[in-house]
Amino acid sequence: MKPMLTAMALLCLVITSQFNLSAQGFFKGIQIGIGGSNSMKHVPSVSKPDIHYSPVFSYQANVILGFSFYKFGFSIEPGFIQKGYETKFKLNTPNQIIYKTHYDFVQLPILGQYKFNKKTSLAIGPELYYLLTAWNAENQQPRNVYTEIFDRFGLAGVISVQRDLSDRFNVGLRFGKGLTHFFSTEYSDQNGEVIGKFNESTMYLNALFRYSL
């Protein structure tokens, strides 16, 4: 009887320890990110205007929900991100025209994770997004909203490296690049002949700051 009771006690201990391990595998938190973003445009080479694109400030805020097991993990990170770019060009005028364009997105990164060690990890995966608003402002003038010309749903790719500073705090660096174009239109020459397509997407590089709940 004693060996049976001992075996049952050990079995209960193993099951309990595995349950606790699984419970500890779930994690959640909040995250903010700041950095820069820019436009990725494909313009037919024969019609490229003299336009210069520069990065602008980017920021994001996310909720983190995930699960980890041994060195691997999985997370979804619903949130908001603002991206954009600055455009400088001249149109037969002595003064340079400056446009600042901003895009406001709802984003949903779905990431697989791998831990190199106890503190450092890599996350990679797709990011679904939905465009809320698109607007620009010329030389500090009131902004112009023109969201209706864009495809609102899209897909991006994301990769980030993260480092635990403590049980609660984590910092990282994330790069995201559009895999689909949220704006596309045909380009024509002076004779009205179509010579190619103008496609646009965005990319960003943000420093991340996470707090585990």
mmCIF file of C-alpha atoms in Angstrom:
data_model
loop_
_atom_site.group_PDB
_atom_site.id
_atom_site.type_symbol
_atom_site.label_atom_id
_atom_site.label_comp_id
_atom_site.label_asym_id
_atom_site.label_seq_id
_atom_site.Cartn_x
_atom_site.Cartn_y
_atom_site.Cartn_z
ATOM 1 C CA MET A 1 0.000 0.000 0.000
ATOM 2 C CA LYS A 2 2.803 2.412 0.920
ATOM 3 C CA PRO A 3 4.559 2.075 -2.464
ATOM 4 C CA MET A 4 1.225 2.793 -4.193
ATOM 5 C CA LEU A 5 0.575 5.844 -2.016
ATOM 6 C CA THR A 6 4.104 7.033 -2.618
ATOM 7 C CA ALA A 7 3.703 6.615 -6.389
ATOM 8 C CA MET A 8 0.378 8.465 -6.334
ATOM 9 C CA ALA A 9 1.914 11.267 -4.290
ATOM 10 C CA LEU A 10 4.803 11.575 -6.752
ATOM 11 C CA LEU A 11 2.389 11.550 -9.687
ATOM 12 C CA CYS A 12 0.308 14.324 -8.089
ATOM 13 C CA LEU A 13 3.496 16.293 -7.426
ATOM 14 C CA VAL A 14 4.597 15.986 -11.075
ATOM 15 C CA ILE A 15 1.153 16.978 -12.392
ATOM 16 C CA THR A 16 1.005 19.951 -10.014
ATOM 17 C CA SER A 17 4.478 21.108 -10.991
ATOM 18 C CA GLN A 18 3.595 20.834 -14.686
ATOM 19 C CA PHE A 19 0.383 22.802 -14.111
ATOM 20 C CA ASN A 20 2.320 25.535 -12.324
ATOM 21 C CA LEU A 21 4.867 25.581 -15.132
ATOM 22 C CA SER A 22 2.087 26.006 -17.691
ATOM 23 C CA ALA A 23 0.449 28.747 -15.643
ATOM 24 C CA GLN A 24 3.726 30.596 -15.435
ATOM 25 C CA GLY A 25 4.100 30.314 -19.215
ATOM 26 C CA PHE A 26 1.394 32.887 -19.903
ATOM 27 C CA PHE A 27 2.475 36.524 -19.931
ATOM 28 C CA LYS A 28 0.895 39.904 -20.520
ATOM 29 C CA GLY A 29 2.022 43.495 -20.486
ATOM 30 C CA ILE A 30 1.909 46.935 -22.015
ATOM 31 C CA GLN A 31 4.412 48.402 -24.458
ATOM 32 C CA ILE A 32 5.299 51.744 -25.958
ATOM 33 C CA GLY A 33 7.681 52.434 -28.815
ATOM 34 C CA ILE A 34 9.336 55.543 -30.259
ATOM 35 C CA GLY A 35 11.555 55.975 -33.276
ATOM 36 C CA GLY A 36 11.302 56.891 -36.930
ATOM 37 C CA SER A 37 9.501 55.868 -40.108
ATOM 38 C CA ASN A 38 9.768 56.561 -43.808
ATOM 39 C CA SER A 39 7.988 55.850 -47.064
ATOM 40 C CA MET A 40 8.829 53.097 -49.508
ATOM 41 C CA LYS A 41 7.741 54.175 -52.977
ATOM 42 C CA HIS A 42 8.152 52.521 -56.331
ATOM 43 C CA VAL A 43 7.979 55.107 -59.126
ATOM 44 C CA PRO A 44 8.679 54.410 -62.848
ATOM 45 C CA SER A 45 12.281 55.466 -63.446
ATOM 46 C CA VAL A 46 11.418 57.500 -66.535
ATOM 47 C CA SER A 47 9.073 59.721 -64.550
ATOM 48 C CA LYS A 48 10.777 60.142 -61.202
ATOM 49 C CA PRO A 49 10.354 63.734 -60.017
ATOM 50 C CA ASP A 50 12.977 65.607 -58.034
ATOM 51 C CA ILE A 51 11.506 64.693 -54.660
ATOM 52 C CA HIS A 52 13.405 63.881 -51.478
ATOM 53 C CA TYR A 53 11.908 61.721 -48.734
ATOM 54 C CA SER A 54 13.009 61.995 -45.103
ATOM 55 C CA PRO A 55 11.981 60.034 -42.001
ATOM 56 C CA VAL A 56 9.644 61.468 -39.364
ATOM 57 C CA PHE A 57 8.893 60.614 -35.752
ATOM 58 C CA SER A 58 7.007 57.365 -35.164
ATOM 59 C CA TYR A 59 5.341 56.059 -32.020
ATOM 60 C CA GLN A 60 3.251 53.098 -30.967
ATOM 61 C CA ALA A 61 1.380 51.653 -27.964
ATOM 62 C CA ASN A 62 0.456 47.982 -27.572
ATOM 63 C CA VAL A 63 -1.065 45.413 -25.250
ATOM 64 C CA ILE A 64 0.958 42.177 -25.018
ATOM 65 C CA LEU A 65 -0.650 38.737 -24.652
ATOM 66 C CA GLY A 66 1.484 35.643 -25.006
ATOM 67 C CA PHE A 67 2.663 32.236 -23.946
ATOM 68 C CA SER A 68 6.196 30.900 -23.506
ATOM 69 C CA PHE A 69 7.529 27.371 -23.191
ATOM 70 C CA TYR A 70 11.201 26.615 -22.650
ATOM 71 C CA LYS A 71 13.034 28.744 -25.279
ATOM 72 C CA PHE A 72 10.034 29.395 -27.477
ATOM 73 C CA GLY A 73 7.077 31.720 -27.262
ATOM 74 C CA PHE A 74 4.135 33.240 -29.083
ATOM 75 C CA SER A 75 2.464 36.626 -28.663
ATOM 76 C CA ILE A 76 -0.180 38.876 -30.153
ATOM 77 C CA GLU A 77 0.285 42.615 -29.677
ATOM 78 C CA PRO A 78 -2.805 44.658 -30.644
ATOM 79 C CA GLY A 79 -2.206 48.394 -30.619
ATOM 80 C CA PHE A 80 -1.833 51.714 -32.410
ATOM 81 C CA ILE A 81 1.065 53.078 -34.444
ATOM 82 C CA GLN A 82 1.691 56.336 -36.291
ATOM 83 C CA LYS A 83 4.066 56.322 -39.264
ATOM 84 C CA GLY A 84 4.836 58.701 -42.108
ATOM 85 C CA TYR A 85 7.500 60.671 -43.956
ATOM 86 C CA GLU A 86 8.568 64.168 -44.958
ATOM 87 C CA THR A 87 8.659 65.288 -48.607
ATOM 88 C CA LYS A 88 10.713 68.185 -49.971
ATOM 89 C CA PHE A 89 10.427 69.409 -53.554
ATOM 90 C CA LYS A 90 10.099 72.471 -55.816
ATOM 91 C CA LEU A 91 7.404 73.100 -58.438
ATOM 92 C CA ASN A 92 8.681 75.966 -60.603
ATOM 93 C CA THR A 93 8.926 78.187 -57.516
ATOM 94 C CA PRO A 94 11.961 79.579 -55.687
ATOM 95 C CA ASN A 95 10.673 78.299 -52.362
ATOM 96 C CA GLN A 96 10.928 74.702 -51.319
ATOM 97 C CA ILE A 97 7.657 72.962 -50.501
ATOM 98 C CA ILE A 98 7.693 70.699 -47.448
ATOM 99 C CA TYR A 99 4.964 68.122 -46.845
ATOM 100 C CA LYS A 100 4.742 66.088 -43.659
ATOM 101 C CA THR A 101 2.580 63.015 -44.195
ATOM 102 C CA HIS A 102 1.270 60.866 -41.348
ATOM 103 C CA TYR A 103 -0.572 57.558 -41.285
ATOM 104 C CA ASP A 104 -2.454 56.324 -38.212
ATOM 105 C CA PHE A 105 -2.846 52.531 -38.040
ATOM 106 C CA VAL A 106 -4.397 49.900 -35.825
ATOM 107 C CA GLN A 107 -1.836 47.097 -35.844
ATOM 108 C CA LEU A 108 -1.808 43.435 -34.823
ATOM 109 C CA PRO A 109 1.674 41.851 -34.756
ATOM 110 C CA ILE A 110 1.526 38.043 -34.422
ATOM 111 C CA LEU A 111 4.991 36.965 -33.372
ATOM 112 C CA GLY A 112 6.957 33.814 -32.731
ATOM 113 C CA GLN A 113 9.743 34.174 -30.177
ATOM 114 C CA TYR A 114 13.024 32.439 -29.448
ATOM 115 C CA LYS A 115 15.122 32.987 -26.321
ATOM 116 C CA PHE A 116 18.881 32.980 -26.860
ATOM 117 C CA ASN A 117 19.343 32.994 -23.082
ATOM 118 C CA LYS A 118 17.389 34.004 -19.963
ATOM 119 C CA LYS A 119 17.423 37.703 -20.851
ATOM 120 C CA THR A 120 17.695 38.061 -24.640
ATOM 121 C CA SER A 121 15.110 37.012 -27.229
ATOM 122 C CA LEU A 122 14.244 37.389 -30.897
ATOM 123 C CA ALA A 123 10.688 37.920 -32.179
ATOM 124 C CA ILE A 124 9.600 37.654 -35.797
ATOM 125 C CA GLY A 125 6.317 37.378 -37.657
ATOM 126 C CA PRO A 126 3.593 39.114 -39.666
ATOM 127 C CA GLU A 127 1.798 42.316 -38.713
ATOM 128 C CA LEU A 128 -1.772 42.932 -39.821
ATOM 129 C CA TYR A 129 -2.830 46.565 -40.004
ATOM 130 C CA TYR A 130 -5.818 48.778 -40.694
ATOM 131 C CA LEU A 131 -5.397 52.403 -41.779
ATOM 132 C CA LEU A 132 -7.463 54.769 -39.630
ATOM 133 C CA THR A 133 -6.471 58.133 -41.115
ATOM 134 C CA ALA A 134 -3.969 59.575 -43.575
ATOM 135 C CA TRP A 135 -3.150 63.260 -43.506
ATOM 136 C CA ASN A 136 -0.488 65.748 -44.504
ATOM 137 C CA ALA A 137 0.377 69.376 -43.849
ATOM 138 C CA GLU A 138 2.203 71.783 -46.161
ATOM 139 C CA ASN A 139 4.726 74.200 -44.620
ATOM 140 C CA GLN A 140 2.980 74.234 -41.222
ATOM 141 C CA GLN A 141 -0.479 74.774 -42.745
ATOM 142 C CA PRO A 142 -3.612 73.017 -41.358
ATOM 143 C CA ARG A 143 -3.633 69.329 -42.108
ATOM 144 C CA ASN A 144 -5.439 67.779 -45.056
ATOM 145 C CA VAL A 145 -7.156 64.423 -44.461
ATOM 146 C CA TYR A 146 -7.348 62.138 -47.501
ATOM 147 C CA THR A 147 -7.831 58.620 -46.143
ATOM 148 C CA GLU A 148 -10.413 57.558 -48.745
ATOM 149 C CA ILE A 149 -7.860 56.981 -51.543
ATOM 150 C CA PHE A 150 -6.034 54.180 -49.701
ATOM 151 C CA ASP A 151 -6.492 50.439 -49.280
ATOM 152 C CA ARG A 152 -7.029 50.283 -45.538
ATOM 153 C CA PHE A 153 -6.123 46.647 -44.823
ATOM 154 C CA GLY A 154 -2.574 45.422 -45.289
ATOM 155 C CA LEU A 155 0.284 43.192 -44.183
ATOM 156 C CA ALA A 156 3.779 43.928 -42.906
ATOM 157 C CA GLY A 157 6.734 41.900 -41.655
ATOM 158 C CA VAL A 158 8.225 42.531 -38.213
ATOM 159 C CA ILE A 159 11.460 41.537 -36.477
ATOM 160 C CA SER A 160 12.687 42.652 -33.066
ATOM 161 C CA VAL A 161 15.368 41.918 -30.489
ATOM 162 C CA GLN A 162 14.445 42.290 -26.812
ATOM 163 C CA ARG A 163 16.343 42.315 -23.536
ATOM 164 C CA ASP A 164 14.986 41.794 -20.025
ATOM 165 C CA LEU A 165 16.245 44.381 -17.542
ATOM 166 C CA SER A 166 14.289 42.855 -14.649
ATOM 167 C CA ASP A 167 11.282 40.617 -14.018
ATOM 168 C CA ARG A 168 9.006 43.498 -15.056
ATOM 169 C CA PHE A 169 10.921 45.696 -17.499
ATOM 170 C CA ASN A 170 12.056 44.858 -21.004
ATOM 171 C CA VAL A 171 13.630 46.964 -23.765
ATOM 172 C CA GLY A 172 14.020 46.191 -27.440
ATOM 173 C CA LEU A 173 14.451 47.364 -31.012
ATOM 174 C CA ARG A 174 11.871 46.591 -33.710
ATOM 175 C CA PHE A 175 11.946 46.930 -37.497
ATOM 176 C CA GLY A 176 8.757 46.697 -39.543
ATOM 177 C CA LYS A 177 8.379 46.787 -43.322
ATOM 178 C CA GLY A 178 5.231 46.809 -45.441
ATOM 179 C CA LEU A 179 4.725 43.686 -47.541
ATOM 180 C CA THR A 180 1.629 45.009 -49.317
ATOM 181 C CA HIS A 181 0.964 48.439 -50.827
ATOM 182 C CA PHE A 182 -1.774 50.525 -49.266
ATOM 183 C CA PHE A 183 -1.683 52.929 -52.213
ATOM 184 C CA SER A 184 -1.235 52.120 -55.901
ATOM 185 C CA THR A 185 -2.003 54.056 -59.054
ATOM 186 C CA GLU A 186 -0.964 54.050 -62.714
ATOM 187 C CA TYR A 187 1.626 56.503 -64.036
ATOM 188 C CA SER A 188 1.145 58.082 -67.472
ATOM 189 C CA ASP A 189 3.431 60.118 -69.683
ATOM 190 C CA GLN A 190 2.540 63.399 -71.411
ATOM 191 C CA ASN A 191 0.761 61.478 -74.172
ATOM 192 C CA GLY A 192 -1.480 59.651 -71.713
ATOM 193 C CA GLU A 193 0.309 56.317 -72.177
ATOM 194 C CA VAL A 194 0.592 54.179 -69.056
ATOM 195 C CA ILE A 195 4.283 53.702 -68.258
ATOM 196 C CA GLY A 196 4.074 51.966 -64.916
ATOM 197 C CA LYS A 197 2.591 51.930 -61.455
ATOM 198 C CA PHE A 198 3.230 54.101 -58.432
ATOM 199 C CA ASN A 199 3.159 51.937 -55.268
ATOM 200 C CA GLU A 200 3.537 53.024 -51.668
ATOM 201 C CA SER A 201 4.107 51.317 -48.318
ATOM 202 C CA THR A 202 5.993 52.236 -45.144
ATOM 203 C CA MET A 203 8.747 51.017 -42.846
ATOM 204 C CA TYR A 204 9.676 51.885 -39.274
ATOM 205 C CA LEU A 205 12.387 51.370 -36.660
ATOM 206 C CA ASN A 206 11.278 51.851 -33.060
ATOM 207 C CA ALA A 207 12.837 51.425 -29.628
ATOM 208 C CA LEU A 208 10.466 49.428 -27.407
ATOM 209 C CA PHE A 209 9.810 49.715 -23.670
ATOM 210 C CA ARG A 210 7.682 46.965 -22.108
ATOM 211 C CA TYR A 211 6.233 46.510 -18.639
ATOM 212 C CA SER A 212 4.976 43.044 -17.656
ATOM 213 C CA LEU A 213 1.755 42.836 -15.659
#
